[in-house]
PDB file of C-alpha atoms in Angstrom:
ATOM      1  CA  UNK A   1       0.000   0.000   0.000  1.00 38.00           C
ATOM      2  CA  UNK A   2       1.324   3.444  -0.894  1.00 40.00           C
ATOM      3  CA  UNK A   3       0.668   6.789   0.757  1.00 45.00           C
ATOM      4  CA  UNK A   4      -1.312   7.729  -2.334  1.00 41.00           C
ATOM      5  CA  UNK A   5      -3.839   4.914  -1.757  1.00 44.00           C
ATOM      6  CA  UNK A   6      -7.153   6.451  -2.857  1.00 55.00           C
ATOM      7  CA  UNK A   7      -9.735   6.072  -0.121  1.00 67.00           C
ATOM      8  CA  UNK A   8     -12.711   6.927  -2.260  1.00 89.00           C
ATOM      9  CA  UNK A   9     -16.028   5.782  -0.819  1.00 91.00           C
ATOM     10  CA  UNK A  10     -15.911   2.537  -2.795  1.00 92.00           C
ATOM     11  CA  UNK A  11     -12.462   1.773  -1.351  1.00 92.00           C
ATOM     12  CA  UNK A  12     -13.258   2.540   2.267  1.00 93.00           C
ATOM     13  CA  UNK A  13     -16.529   0.599   2.146  1.00 94.00           C
ATOM     14  CA  UNK A  14     -14.709  -2.431   0.705  1.00 94.00           C
ATOM     15  CA  UNK A  15     -11.995  -2.142   3.357  1.00 94.00           C
ATOM     16  CA  UNK A  16     -14.599  -2.005   6.148  1.00 95.00           C
ATOM     17  CA  UNK A  17     -16.641  -4.875   4.703  1.00 95.00           C
ATOM     18  CA  UNK A  18     -13.610  -7.156   4.382  1.00 94.00           C
ATOM     19  CA  UNK A  19     -12.139  -6.290   7.789  1.00 95.00           C
ATOM     20  CA  UNK A  20     -12.271  -8.752  10.644  1.00 94.00           C
ATOM     21  CA  UNK A  21     -15.209  -7.749  12.877  1.00 96.00           C
ATOM     22  CA  UNK A  22     -13.032  -8.113  15.986  1.00 96.00           C
ATOM     23  CA  UNK A  23     -10.225  -5.988  14.515  1.00 95.00           C
ATOM     24  CA  UNK A  24     -12.668  -3.275  13.400  1.00 96.00           C
ATOM     25  CA  UNK A  25     -14.202  -3.233  16.896  1.00 96.00           C
ATOM     26  CA  UNK A  26     -10.730  -3.006  18.422  1.00 96.00           C
ATOM     27  CA  UNK A  27      -9.730  -0.026  16.279  1.00 95.00           C
ATOM     28  CA  UNK A  28     -13.145   1.673  16.498  1.00 95.00           C
ATOM     29  CA  UNK A  29     -14.708   0.612  19.817  1.00 95.00           C
ATOM     30  CA  UNK A  30     -17.173   3.442  20.416  1.00 94.00           C
ATOM     31  CA  UNK A  31     -19.931   4.289  17.964  1.00 95.00           C
ATOM     32  CA  UNK A  32     -20.824   7.971  17.578  1.00 95.00           C
ATOM     33  CA  UNK A  33     -24.308   9.266  18.380  1.00 96.00           C
ATOM     34  CA  UNK A  34     -26.523   8.018  15.574  1.00 97.00           C
ATOM     35  CA  UNK A  35     -30.026   7.012  14.531  1.00 97.00           C
ATOM     36  CA  UNK A  36     -30.485   3.610  12.949  1.00 97.00           C
ATOM     37  CA  UNK A  37     -32.238   4.050   9.609  1.00 97.00           C
ATOM     38  CA  UNK A  38     -32.086   0.376   8.643  1.00 97.00           C
ATOM     39  CA  UNK A  39     -31.583  -2.069  11.471  1.00 97.00           C
ATOM     40  CA  UNK A  40     -29.090  -4.786  10.547  1.00 97.00           C
ATOM     41  CA  UNK A  41     -30.788  -7.256   8.229  1.00 97.00           C
ATOM     42  CA  UNK A  42     -29.397 -10.641   7.263  1.00 97.00           C
ATOM     43  CA  UNK A  43     -30.011 -11.833   3.730  1.00 97.00           C
ATOM     44  CA  UNK A  44     -28.369 -13.461   0.757  1.00 97.00           C
ATOM     45  CA  UNK A  45     -26.926 -12.257  -2.522  1.00 95.00           C
ATOM     46  CA  UNK A  46     -26.150 -14.258  -5.639  1.00 96.00           C
ATOM     47  CA  UNK A  47     -22.444 -14.550  -6.408  1.00 93.00           C
ATOM     48  CA  UNK A  48     -21.636 -14.632 -10.115  1.00 92.00           C
ATOM     49  CA  UNK A  49     -18.487 -15.943 -11.725  1.00 90.00           C
ATOM     50  CA  UNK A  50     -16.738 -16.224 -15.081  1.00 89.00           C
ATOM     51  CA  UNK A  51     -14.407 -18.952 -16.336  1.00 87.00           C
ATOM     52  CA  UNK A  52     -11.016 -17.343 -16.885  1.00 83.00           C
ATOM     53  CA  UNK A  53     -12.484 -13.926 -16.207  1.00 76.00           C
ATOM     54  CA  UNK A  54     -13.704 -13.629 -19.809  1.00 83.00           C
ATOM     55  CA  UNK A  55     -16.318 -16.347 -20.251  1.00 85.00           C
ATOM     56  CA  UNK A  56     -20.055 -16.002 -19.891  1.00 90.00           C
ATOM     57  CA  UNK A  57     -21.258 -15.138 -16.405  1.00 91.00           C
ATOM     58  CA  UNK A  58     -22.854 -17.921 -14.370  1.00 93.00           C
ATOM     59  CA  UNK A  59     -24.475 -18.145 -10.934  1.00 94.00           C
ATOM     60  CA  UNK A  60     -21.868 -19.558  -8.579  1.00 92.00           C
ATOM     61  CA  UNK A  61     -24.064 -19.627  -5.472  1.00 95.00           C
ATOM     62  CA  UNK A  62     -25.446 -17.513  -2.664  1.00 96.00           C
ATOM     63  CA  UNK A  63     -23.529 -15.667   0.028  1.00 95.00           C
ATOM     64  CA  UNK A  64     -24.940 -14.480   3.357  1.00 97.00           C
ATOM     65  CA  UNK A  65     -24.662 -10.727   3.928  1.00 97.00           C
ATOM     66  CA  UNK A  66     -25.795  -8.248   6.570  1.00 97.00           C
ATOM     67  CA  UNK A  67     -26.694  -4.659   5.741  1.00 97.00           C
ATOM     68  CA  UNK A  68     -27.347  -1.602   7.898  1.00 98.00           C
ATOM     69  CA  UNK A  69     -27.807   2.162   7.549  1.00 98.00           C
ATOM     70  CA  UNK A  70     -27.321   4.928  10.123  1.00 98.00           C
ATOM     71  CA  UNK A  71     -27.656   8.718  10.283  1.00 98.00           C
ATOM     72  CA  UNK A  72     -25.315  10.772  12.439  1.00 97.00           C
ATOM     73  CA  UNK A  73     -26.610  13.627  14.573  1.00 95.00           C
ATOM     74  CA  UNK A  74     -24.998  15.998  12.042  1.00 95.00           C
ATOM     75  CA  UNK A  75     -27.046  14.465   9.197  1.00 96.00           C
ATOM     76  CA  UNK A  76     -24.558  12.270   7.311  1.00 97.00           C
ATOM     77  CA  UNK A  77     -25.915   8.874   6.285  1.00 98.00           C
ATOM     78  CA  UNK A  78     -23.769   5.746   6.229  1.00 97.00           C
ATOM     79  CA  UNK A  79     -24.469   2.347   4.728  1.00 97.00           C
ATOM     80  CA  UNK A  80     -22.726  -1.008   4.987  1.00 97.00           C
ATOM     81  CA  UNK A  81     -22.972  -4.482   3.506  1.00 97.00           C
ATOM     82  CA  UNK A  82     -20.756  -7.100   5.130  1.00 97.00           C
ATOM     83  CA  UNK A  83     -20.300 -10.809   4.513  1.00 95.00           C
ATOM     84  CA  UNK A  84     -21.844 -13.066   7.116  1.00 96.00           C
ATOM     85  CA  UNK A  85     -24.299 -12.540   9.951  1.00 97.00           C
ATOM     86  CA  UNK A  86     -22.460 -10.082  12.197  1.00 97.00           C
ATOM     87  CA  UNK A  87     -24.935  -7.281  12.926  1.00 97.00           C
ATOM     88  CA  UNK A  88     -22.447  -5.288  15.020  1.00 97.00           C
ATOM     89  CA  UNK A  89     -19.946  -5.368  12.154  1.00 97.00           C
ATOM     90  CA  UNK A  90     -22.580  -3.927   9.784  1.00 97.00           C
ATOM     91  CA  UNK A  91     -23.572  -1.149  12.224  1.00 97.00           C
ATOM     92  CA  UNK A  92     -19.945  -0.250  12.962  1.00 97.00           C
ATOM     93  CA  UNK A  93     -19.057  -0.157   9.247  1.00 97.00           C
ATOM     94  CA  UNK A  94     -22.114   2.013   8.503  1.00 97.00           C
ATOM     95  CA  UNK A  95     -21.111   4.433  11.278  1.00 97.00           C
ATOM     96  CA  UNK A  96     -17.579   4.704   9.862  1.00 97.00           C
ATOM     97  CA  UNK A  97     -19.023   5.272   6.379  1.00 96.00           C
ATOM     98  CA  UNK A  98     -21.059   8.178   7.732  1.00 97.00           C
ATOM     99  CA  UNK A  99     -18.088   9.612   9.670  1.00 96.00           C
ATOM    100  CA  UNK A 100     -15.912   9.447   6.551  1.00 95.00           C
ATOM    101  CA  UNK A 101     -18.243  12.052   5.061  1.00 94.00           C
ATOM    102  CA  UNK A 102     -17.367  14.513   7.844  1.00 94.00           C
ATOM    103  CA  UNK A 103     -14.250  16.426   8.864  1.00 94.00           C
ATOM    104  CA  UNK A 104     -13.075  13.304  10.758  1.00 93.00           C
ATOM    105  CA  UNK A 105     -12.205  11.551   7.471  1.00 92.00           C
ATOM    106  CA  UNK A 106      -8.459  12.280   7.644  1.00 91.00           C
ATOM    107  CA  UNK A 107      -8.188  11.007  11.234  1.00 93.00           C
ATOM    108  CA  UNK A 108     -10.169   7.850  10.451  1.00 94.00           C
ATOM    109  CA  UNK A 109      -8.088   7.212   7.353  1.00 93.00           C
ATOM    110  CA  UNK A 110      -4.890   7.332   9.410  1.00 93.00           C
ATOM    111  CA  UNK A 111      -6.106   5.465  12.500  1.00 94.00           C
ATOM    112  CA  UNK A 112      -8.493   2.938  10.977  1.00 95.00           C
ATOM    113  CA  UNK A 113      -8.521   2.522   7.199  1.00 94.00           C
ATOM    114  CA  UNK A 114      -4.776   2.508   6.517  1.00 94.00           C
ATOM    115  CA  UNK A 115      -4.066  -0.130   9.224  1.00 94.00           C
ATOM    116  CA  UNK A 116      -6.939  -2.324   7.988  1.00 95.00           C
ATOM    117  CA  UNK A 117      -5.811  -1.991   4.360  1.00 92.00           C
ATOM    118  CA  UNK A 118      -2.181  -2.728   5.313  1.00 93.00           C
ATOM    119  CA  UNK A 119      -3.218  -5.850   7.247  1.00 92.00           C
ATOM    120  CA  UNK A 120      -5.374  -7.025   4.343  1.00 89.00           C
ATOM    121  CA  UNK A 121      -2.470  -6.459   1.949  1.00 88.00           C
ATOM    122  CA  UNK A 122      -0.078  -8.386   4.182  1.00 88.00           C
ATOM    123  CA  UNK A 123      -2.540 -11.291   4.455  1.00 83.00           C
ATOM    124  CA  UNK A 124      -2.996 -11.274   0.674  1.00 84.00           C
ATOM    125  CA  UNK A 125       0.778 -11.309   0.128  1.00 87.00           C
ATOM    126  CA  UNK A 126       1.209 -14.170   2.601  1.00 86.00           C
ATOM    127  CA  UNK A 127      -1.492 -16.183   0.879  1.00 84.00           C
TER     128      UNK A 127
END
């Protein structure tokens, strides 16, 4: 990971969704004041694949996901979709998504997103 890693919304949401729920809770233990717009819901999504990355798409199977949405007291809305059934992970990721739309984005990038992205990169390299 370089210092120029672009934490656009798509990137930070992917980083939060792929993070270990325990690690995310350890780095971001306290949720800010918020209103739950969509309580965590568990569902399934269809995963699609392609042979060799270029063939015709086919349904590979279903994956369990949990989604949630929150609104901060200042009005920013955050959403999250995470793999599995961890409702706290979805709420925490949604809260971070909302906070990343505030003036706390730089602090959260340094203290939360960069460490999570670095750990994911190290795990990917090891694999």
